[in-house]
Short mmCIF file of C-alpha atoms in Angstrom, two decimals:
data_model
loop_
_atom_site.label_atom_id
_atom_site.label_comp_id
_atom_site.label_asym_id
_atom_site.label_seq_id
_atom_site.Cartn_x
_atom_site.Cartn_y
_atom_site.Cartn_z
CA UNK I 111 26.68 153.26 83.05
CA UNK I 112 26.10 156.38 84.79
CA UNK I 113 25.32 157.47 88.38
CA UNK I 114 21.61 157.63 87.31
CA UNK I 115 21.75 154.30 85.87
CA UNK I 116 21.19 150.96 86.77
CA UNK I 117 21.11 147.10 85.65
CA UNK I 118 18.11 145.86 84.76
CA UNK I 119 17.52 142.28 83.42
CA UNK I 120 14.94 141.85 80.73
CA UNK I 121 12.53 138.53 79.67
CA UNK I 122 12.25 139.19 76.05
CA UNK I 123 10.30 135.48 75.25
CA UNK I 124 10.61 131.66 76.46
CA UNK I 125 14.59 131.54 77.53
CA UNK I 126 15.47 135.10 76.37
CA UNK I 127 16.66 137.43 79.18
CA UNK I 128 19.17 140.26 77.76
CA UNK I 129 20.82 142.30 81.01
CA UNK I 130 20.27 146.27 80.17
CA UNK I 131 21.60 149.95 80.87
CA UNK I 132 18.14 151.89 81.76
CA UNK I 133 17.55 155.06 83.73
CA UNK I 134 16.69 154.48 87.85
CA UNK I 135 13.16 155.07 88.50
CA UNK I 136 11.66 158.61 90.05
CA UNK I 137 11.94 158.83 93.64
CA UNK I 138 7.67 158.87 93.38
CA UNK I 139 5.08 160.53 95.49
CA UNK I 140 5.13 160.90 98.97
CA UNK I 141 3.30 157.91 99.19
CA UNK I 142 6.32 155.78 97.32
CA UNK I 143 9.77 155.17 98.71
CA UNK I 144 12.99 154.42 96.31
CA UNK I 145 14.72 151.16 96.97
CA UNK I 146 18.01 149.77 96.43
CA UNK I 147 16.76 146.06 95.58
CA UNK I 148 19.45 143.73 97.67
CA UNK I 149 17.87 139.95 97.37
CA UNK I 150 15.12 138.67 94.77
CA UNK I 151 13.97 135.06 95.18
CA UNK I 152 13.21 132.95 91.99
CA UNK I 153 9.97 131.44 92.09
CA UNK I 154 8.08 128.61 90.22
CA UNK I 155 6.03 131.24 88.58
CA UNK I 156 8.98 132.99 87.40
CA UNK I 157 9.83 129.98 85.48
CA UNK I 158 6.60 129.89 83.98
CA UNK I 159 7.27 133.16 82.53
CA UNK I 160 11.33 131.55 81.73
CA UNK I 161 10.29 128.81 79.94
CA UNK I 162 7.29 129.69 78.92
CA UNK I 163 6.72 133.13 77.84
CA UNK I 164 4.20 133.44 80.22
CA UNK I 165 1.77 131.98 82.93
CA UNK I 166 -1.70 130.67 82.78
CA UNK I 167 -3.93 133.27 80.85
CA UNK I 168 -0.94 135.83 80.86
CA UNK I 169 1.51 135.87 77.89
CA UNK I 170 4.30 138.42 77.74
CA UNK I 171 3.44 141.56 75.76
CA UNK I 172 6.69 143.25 76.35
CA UNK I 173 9.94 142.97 77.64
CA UNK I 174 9.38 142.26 81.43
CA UNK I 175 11.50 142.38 84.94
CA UNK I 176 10.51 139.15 86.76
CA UNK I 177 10.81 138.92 90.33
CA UNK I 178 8.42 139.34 93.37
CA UNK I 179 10.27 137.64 95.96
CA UNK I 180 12.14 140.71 97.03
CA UNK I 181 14.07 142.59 99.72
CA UNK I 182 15.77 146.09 99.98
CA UNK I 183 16.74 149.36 101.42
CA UNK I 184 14.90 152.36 100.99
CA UNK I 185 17.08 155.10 100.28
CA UNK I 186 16.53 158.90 100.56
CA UNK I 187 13.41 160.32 101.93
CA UNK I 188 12.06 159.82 106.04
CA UNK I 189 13.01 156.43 105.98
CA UNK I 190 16.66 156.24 104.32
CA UNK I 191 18.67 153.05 105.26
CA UNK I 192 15.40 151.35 106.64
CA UNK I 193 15.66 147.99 105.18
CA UNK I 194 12.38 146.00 104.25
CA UNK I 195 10.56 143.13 102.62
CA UNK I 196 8.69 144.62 99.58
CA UNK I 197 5.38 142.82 99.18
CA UNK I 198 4.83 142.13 95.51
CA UNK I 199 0.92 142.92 95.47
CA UNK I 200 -0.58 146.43 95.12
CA UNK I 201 -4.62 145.70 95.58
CA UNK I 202 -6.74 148.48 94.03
CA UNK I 203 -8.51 148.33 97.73
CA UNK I 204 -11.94 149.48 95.99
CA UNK I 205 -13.36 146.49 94.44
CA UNK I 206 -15.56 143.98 96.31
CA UNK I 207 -13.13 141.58 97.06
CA UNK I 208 -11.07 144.19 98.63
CA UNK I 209 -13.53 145.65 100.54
CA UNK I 210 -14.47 142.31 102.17
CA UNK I 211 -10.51 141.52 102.70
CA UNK I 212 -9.55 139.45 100.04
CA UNK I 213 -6.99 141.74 98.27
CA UNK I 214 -5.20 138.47 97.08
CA UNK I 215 -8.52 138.41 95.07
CA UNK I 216 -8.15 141.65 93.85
CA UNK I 217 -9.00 142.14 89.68
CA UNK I 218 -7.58 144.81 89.57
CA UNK I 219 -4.29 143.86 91.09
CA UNK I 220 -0.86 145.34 90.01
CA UNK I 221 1.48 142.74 91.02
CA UNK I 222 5.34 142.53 90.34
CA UNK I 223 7.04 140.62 87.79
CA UNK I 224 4.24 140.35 86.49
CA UNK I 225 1.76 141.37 83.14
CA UNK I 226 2.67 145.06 82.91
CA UNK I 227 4.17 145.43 85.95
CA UNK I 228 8.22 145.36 86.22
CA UNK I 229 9.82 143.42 89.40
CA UNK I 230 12.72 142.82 91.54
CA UNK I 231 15.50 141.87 88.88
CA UNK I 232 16.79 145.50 88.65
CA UNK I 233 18.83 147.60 91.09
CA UNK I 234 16.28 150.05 92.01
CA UNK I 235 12.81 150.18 92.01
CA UNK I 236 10.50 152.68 93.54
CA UNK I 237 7.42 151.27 95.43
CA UNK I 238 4.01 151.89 97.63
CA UNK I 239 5.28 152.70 101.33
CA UNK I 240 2.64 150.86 102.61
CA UNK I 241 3.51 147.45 101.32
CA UNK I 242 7.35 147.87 102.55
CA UNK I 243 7.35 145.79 106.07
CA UNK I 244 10.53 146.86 108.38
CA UNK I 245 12.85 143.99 108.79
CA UNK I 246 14.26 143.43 112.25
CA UNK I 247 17.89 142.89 112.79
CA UNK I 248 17.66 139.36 113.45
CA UNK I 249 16.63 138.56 109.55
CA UNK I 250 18.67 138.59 106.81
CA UNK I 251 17.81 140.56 103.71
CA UNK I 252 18.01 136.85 102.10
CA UNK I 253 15.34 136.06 104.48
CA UNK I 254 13.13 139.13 103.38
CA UNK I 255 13.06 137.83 100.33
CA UNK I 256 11.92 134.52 101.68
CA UNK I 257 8.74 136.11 103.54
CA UNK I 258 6.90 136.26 100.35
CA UNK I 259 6.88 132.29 99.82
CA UNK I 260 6.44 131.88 103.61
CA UNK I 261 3.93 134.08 103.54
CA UNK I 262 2.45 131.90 100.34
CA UNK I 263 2.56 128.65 102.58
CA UNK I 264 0.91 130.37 105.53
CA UNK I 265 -1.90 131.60 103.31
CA UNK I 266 -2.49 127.61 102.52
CA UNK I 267 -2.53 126.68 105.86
CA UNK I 268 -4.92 128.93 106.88
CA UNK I 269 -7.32 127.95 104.36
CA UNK I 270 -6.66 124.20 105.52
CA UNK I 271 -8.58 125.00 108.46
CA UNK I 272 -5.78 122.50 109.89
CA UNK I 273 -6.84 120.99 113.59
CA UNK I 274 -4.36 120.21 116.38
CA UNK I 275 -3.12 116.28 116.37
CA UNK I 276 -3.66 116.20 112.34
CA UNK I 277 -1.86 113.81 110.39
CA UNK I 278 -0.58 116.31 106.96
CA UNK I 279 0.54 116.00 103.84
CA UNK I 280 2.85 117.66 101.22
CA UNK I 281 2.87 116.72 97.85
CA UNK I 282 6.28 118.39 96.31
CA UNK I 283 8.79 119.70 98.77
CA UNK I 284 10.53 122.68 96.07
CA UNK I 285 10.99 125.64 99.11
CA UNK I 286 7.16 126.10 99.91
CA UNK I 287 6.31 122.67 100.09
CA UNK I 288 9.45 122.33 103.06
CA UNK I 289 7.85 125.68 104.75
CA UNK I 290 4.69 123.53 104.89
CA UNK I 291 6.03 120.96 106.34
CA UNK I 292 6.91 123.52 109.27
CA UNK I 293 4.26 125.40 109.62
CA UNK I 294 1.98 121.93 109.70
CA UNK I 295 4.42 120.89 112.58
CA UNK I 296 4.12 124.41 114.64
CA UNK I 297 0.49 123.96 114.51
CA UNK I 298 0.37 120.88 115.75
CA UNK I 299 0.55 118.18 113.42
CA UNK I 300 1.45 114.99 114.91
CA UNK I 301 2.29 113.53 111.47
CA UNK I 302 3.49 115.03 108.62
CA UNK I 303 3.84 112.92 105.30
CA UNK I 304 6.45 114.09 102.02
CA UNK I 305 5.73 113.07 98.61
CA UNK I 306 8.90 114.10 96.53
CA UNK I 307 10.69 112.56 94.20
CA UNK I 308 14.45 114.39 94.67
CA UNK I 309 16.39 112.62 97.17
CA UNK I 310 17.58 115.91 97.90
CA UNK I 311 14.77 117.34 98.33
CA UNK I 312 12.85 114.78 100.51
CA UNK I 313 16.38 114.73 102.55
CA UNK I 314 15.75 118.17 103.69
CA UNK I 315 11.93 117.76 104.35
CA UNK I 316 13.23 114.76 106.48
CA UNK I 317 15.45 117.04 108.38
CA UNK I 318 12.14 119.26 109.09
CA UNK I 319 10.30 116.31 111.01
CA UNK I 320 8.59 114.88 107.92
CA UNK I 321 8.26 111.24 106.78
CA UNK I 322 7.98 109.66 103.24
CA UNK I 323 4.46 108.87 102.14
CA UNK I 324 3.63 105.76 101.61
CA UNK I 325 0.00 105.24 103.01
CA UNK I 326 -3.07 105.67 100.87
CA UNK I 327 -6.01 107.98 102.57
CA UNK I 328 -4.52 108.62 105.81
CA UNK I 329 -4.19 112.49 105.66
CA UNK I 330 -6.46 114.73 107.10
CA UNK I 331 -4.96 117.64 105.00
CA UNK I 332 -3.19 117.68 102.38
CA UNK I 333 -1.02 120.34 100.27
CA UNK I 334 -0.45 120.01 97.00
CA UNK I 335 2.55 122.29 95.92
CA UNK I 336 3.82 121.11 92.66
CA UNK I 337 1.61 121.90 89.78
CA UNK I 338 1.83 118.67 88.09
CA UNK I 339 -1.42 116.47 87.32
CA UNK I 340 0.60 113.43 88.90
CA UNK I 341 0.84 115.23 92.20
CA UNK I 342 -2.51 116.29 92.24
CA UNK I 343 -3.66 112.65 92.13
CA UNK I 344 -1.20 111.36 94.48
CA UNK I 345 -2.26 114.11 96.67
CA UNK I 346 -5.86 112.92 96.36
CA UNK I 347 -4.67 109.10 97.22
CA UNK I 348 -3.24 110.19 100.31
CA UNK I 349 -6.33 112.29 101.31
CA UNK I 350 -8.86 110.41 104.05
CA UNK I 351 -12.69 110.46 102.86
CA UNK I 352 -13.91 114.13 104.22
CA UNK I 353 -10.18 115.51 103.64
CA UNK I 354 -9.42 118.70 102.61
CA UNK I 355 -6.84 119.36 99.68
CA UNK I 356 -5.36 122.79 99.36
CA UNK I 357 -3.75 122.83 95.28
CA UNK I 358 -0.89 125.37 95.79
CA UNK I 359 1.27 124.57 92.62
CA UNK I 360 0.46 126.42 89.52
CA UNK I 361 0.37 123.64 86.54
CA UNK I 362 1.73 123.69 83.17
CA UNK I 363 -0.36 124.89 80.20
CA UNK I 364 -2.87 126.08 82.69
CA UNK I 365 -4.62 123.17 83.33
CA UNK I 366 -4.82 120.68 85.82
CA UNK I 367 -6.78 117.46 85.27
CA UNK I 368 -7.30 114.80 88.39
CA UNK I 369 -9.43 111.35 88.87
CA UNK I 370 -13.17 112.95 89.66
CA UNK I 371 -14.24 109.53 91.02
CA UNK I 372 -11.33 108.99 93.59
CA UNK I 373 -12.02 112.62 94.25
CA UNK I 374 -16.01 112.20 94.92
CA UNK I 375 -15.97 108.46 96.45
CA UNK I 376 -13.69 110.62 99.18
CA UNK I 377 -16.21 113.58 99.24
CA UNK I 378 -13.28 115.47 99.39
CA UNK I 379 -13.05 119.80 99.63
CA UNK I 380 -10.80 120.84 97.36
CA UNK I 381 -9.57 124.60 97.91
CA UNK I 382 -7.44 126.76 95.40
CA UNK I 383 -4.46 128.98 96.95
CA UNK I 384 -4.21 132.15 94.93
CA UNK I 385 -0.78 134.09 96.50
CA UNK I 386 -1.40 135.55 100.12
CA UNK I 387 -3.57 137.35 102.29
CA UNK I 388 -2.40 140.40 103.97
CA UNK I 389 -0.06 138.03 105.88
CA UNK I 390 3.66 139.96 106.18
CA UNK I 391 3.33 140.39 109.37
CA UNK I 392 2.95 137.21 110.61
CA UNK I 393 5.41 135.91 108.45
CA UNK I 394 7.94 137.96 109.83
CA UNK I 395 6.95 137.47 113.54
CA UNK I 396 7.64 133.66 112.69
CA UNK I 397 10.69 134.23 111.24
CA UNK I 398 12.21 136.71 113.48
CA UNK I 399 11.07 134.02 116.36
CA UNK I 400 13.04 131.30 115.16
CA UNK I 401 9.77 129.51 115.06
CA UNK I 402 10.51 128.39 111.04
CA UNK I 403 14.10 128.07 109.61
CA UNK I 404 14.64 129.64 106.55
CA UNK I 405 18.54 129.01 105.63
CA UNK I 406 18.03 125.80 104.49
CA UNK I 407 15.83 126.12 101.81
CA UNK I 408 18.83 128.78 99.95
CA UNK I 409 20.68 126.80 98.04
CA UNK I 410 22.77 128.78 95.52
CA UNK I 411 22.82 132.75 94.94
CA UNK I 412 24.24 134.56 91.88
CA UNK I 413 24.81 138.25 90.76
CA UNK I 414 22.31 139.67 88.17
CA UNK I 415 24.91 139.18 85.83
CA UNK I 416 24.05 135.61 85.98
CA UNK I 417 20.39 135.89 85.53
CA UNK I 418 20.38 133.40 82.74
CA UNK I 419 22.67 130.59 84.57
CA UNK I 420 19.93 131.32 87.73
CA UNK I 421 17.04 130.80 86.18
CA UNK I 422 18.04 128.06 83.93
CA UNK I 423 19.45 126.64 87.82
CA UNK I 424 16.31 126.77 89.31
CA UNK I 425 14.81 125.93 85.90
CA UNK I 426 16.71 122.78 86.33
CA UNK I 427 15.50 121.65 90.11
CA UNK I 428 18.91 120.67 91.13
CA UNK I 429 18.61 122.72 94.43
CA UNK I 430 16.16 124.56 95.92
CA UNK I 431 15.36 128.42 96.62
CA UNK I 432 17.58 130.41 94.14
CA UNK I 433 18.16 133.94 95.24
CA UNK I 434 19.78 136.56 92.93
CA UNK I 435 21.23 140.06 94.48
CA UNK I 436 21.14 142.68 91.97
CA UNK I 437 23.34 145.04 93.64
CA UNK I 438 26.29 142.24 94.11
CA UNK I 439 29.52 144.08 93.85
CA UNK I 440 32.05 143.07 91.05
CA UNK I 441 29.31 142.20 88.22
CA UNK I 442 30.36 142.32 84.56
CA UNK I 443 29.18 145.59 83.03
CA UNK I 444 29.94 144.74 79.96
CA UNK I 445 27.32 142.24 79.74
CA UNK I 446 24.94 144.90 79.32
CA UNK I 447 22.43 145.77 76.46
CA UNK I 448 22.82 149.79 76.53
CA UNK I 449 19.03 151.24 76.02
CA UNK I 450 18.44 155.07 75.84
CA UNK I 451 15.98 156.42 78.30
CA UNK I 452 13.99 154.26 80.64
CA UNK I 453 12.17 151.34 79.48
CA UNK I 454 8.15 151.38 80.31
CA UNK I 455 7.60 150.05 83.78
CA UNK I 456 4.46 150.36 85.70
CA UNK I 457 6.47 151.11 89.07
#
């Protein structure tokens, strides 16, 4: 490698990530900053696009950097050293949706890790200024990478439209199923019910304030963050009639199927979370305010060089929140796929 080099790890189909040798991305505009990429989260959609070759309507046309839960420093230009959270989404800001402030709506989004798009899973990347949010001392750049599924769970509660002294619900405690279960206690939840079926798992949402569910239709609200057709009906079971279910979890094959008469006996709303709103902010003002705790829901972290045992890790479920730092000193070069010239990346 060279000092215009970096590591970049590749998905090249369902279980086939190769690490390569590719030239660093252009500084950019003046609109763009250049960022040394320090902590990447791995997410349930990246796994979709691990195992299998894609996610929902989008199959992989080319080799692709996965990653949107990121962190970094921006080096060079006015703002050298500043470190940030990078959020993943770049809205056109033209169409309709963006125009009335739904950007997570967007058609036209470019998004990381994602379709043509490269993400976090490579030493540098160079991004919009404008969607780099300062971190404050007090957070980690682990926890920058952890605003972007924070600010995933916060997007959900908002469109709960959760009222103070609600009994909630959260169907699959992975890491934004346990910020949930926060966030529904900080508003002012006086019950919050876990449906998970890892011990460890349901051991940590314990730790958080929640209890197991075991009631039938006694949920005002209820999140549904695992994807699965069996969690969607147990999260129906536990809804009261007039509850509203927010589906969170992105199912398998890309299509979820659910009992329509349990669902319409109930009358219930149910409400689809797409990503977030323009919600970075707030996400860090919680974090930075102690007000949710993100350090338990890290539970291993590997080098880039590892990509393969990470994903395969999270993959797995034997944890929760895997984090990968690309720029980890002491990682094995020789692992490396040399490629001349810089692969095609949208950013």
């Amino acid at each position: 490698m060279t000092e215009l080099s970096m590591r970049v790890a590749r998905l090249h189909g369902a279980g086939d990530v190769r690490l390569h040798s590719e030239d660093r991305p252009a500084p950019g505009s003046a609109g763009a900053r250049f960022v040394e990429v320090t902590s990447v989260g791995v997410c349930g959609s990246d796994l979709h696009w691990f195992t299998e070759g894609g996610i929902g309507d989008a199959v992989l046309a080319r080799p692709l950097v996965l990653g949107h839960e990121m962190a970094g420093v921006i080096r060079g230009g006015p703002d050298d050293g500043r470190r940030v959270a990078i959020d993943p989404a770049i809205p056109c800001g033209s169409c309709e949706p963006c125009r009335e402030g739904y950007g997570n709506l967007c058609p036209n989004v470019v998004f990381a890790g994602h379709g043509s798009c490269d993400g976090g899973l490579r030493q540098f990347l160079t991004w919009p200024a404008d969607r780099l949010h300062p971190l404050p001392d007090s957070l980690s750049d682990d926890d920058g990478a952890l605003l972007e599924p924070l600010g995933v769970a916060l997007h959900a509660l908002d469109l709960a439209h959760l009222r103070m002294a609600s009994t909630v619900a959260v169907v699959g405690c992975g890491p934004i199923g346990l910020l949930l279960v926060q966030l529904a206690r900080r508003h002012g939840a006086t019950r919050v019910l876990a449906a998970e079926p890892l011990p460890h798992r349901m051991a940590v949402a314990a730790s958080f304030g929640a209890e197991p569910a075991e009631e039938a239709g006694v949920a005002d609200v209820v999140f549904e963050v695992s994807g699965s057709d069996a969690a969607v009906d147990a999260a129906l079971r536990l809804a009261k009639p007039g509850a509203r279910v927010v589906l969170v979890g992105i199912p398998d094959g890309d299509r979820t199927s659910f009992s329509a008469g349990l669902a319409r006996r109930k009358g219930l709303t149910l409400v689809m979370a797409r990503r977030m709103g323009e919600v970075y902010p707030r996400a860090i003002d919680l974090a930075a305010r102690g007000l949710v705790d993100l350090a338990p829901i890290v539970s291993d972290v590997f080098p880039l060089s590892a990509v393969t045992t990470a994903l395969s890790t999270a993959a797995a479920r034997t944890g929760l929140k895997v984090l990968i730092h690309p720029n980890a000193a002491g990682q094995n070069a020789a692992e490396l796929t040399e490629v001349t010239g810089s692969a095609a990346t949208t950013s």
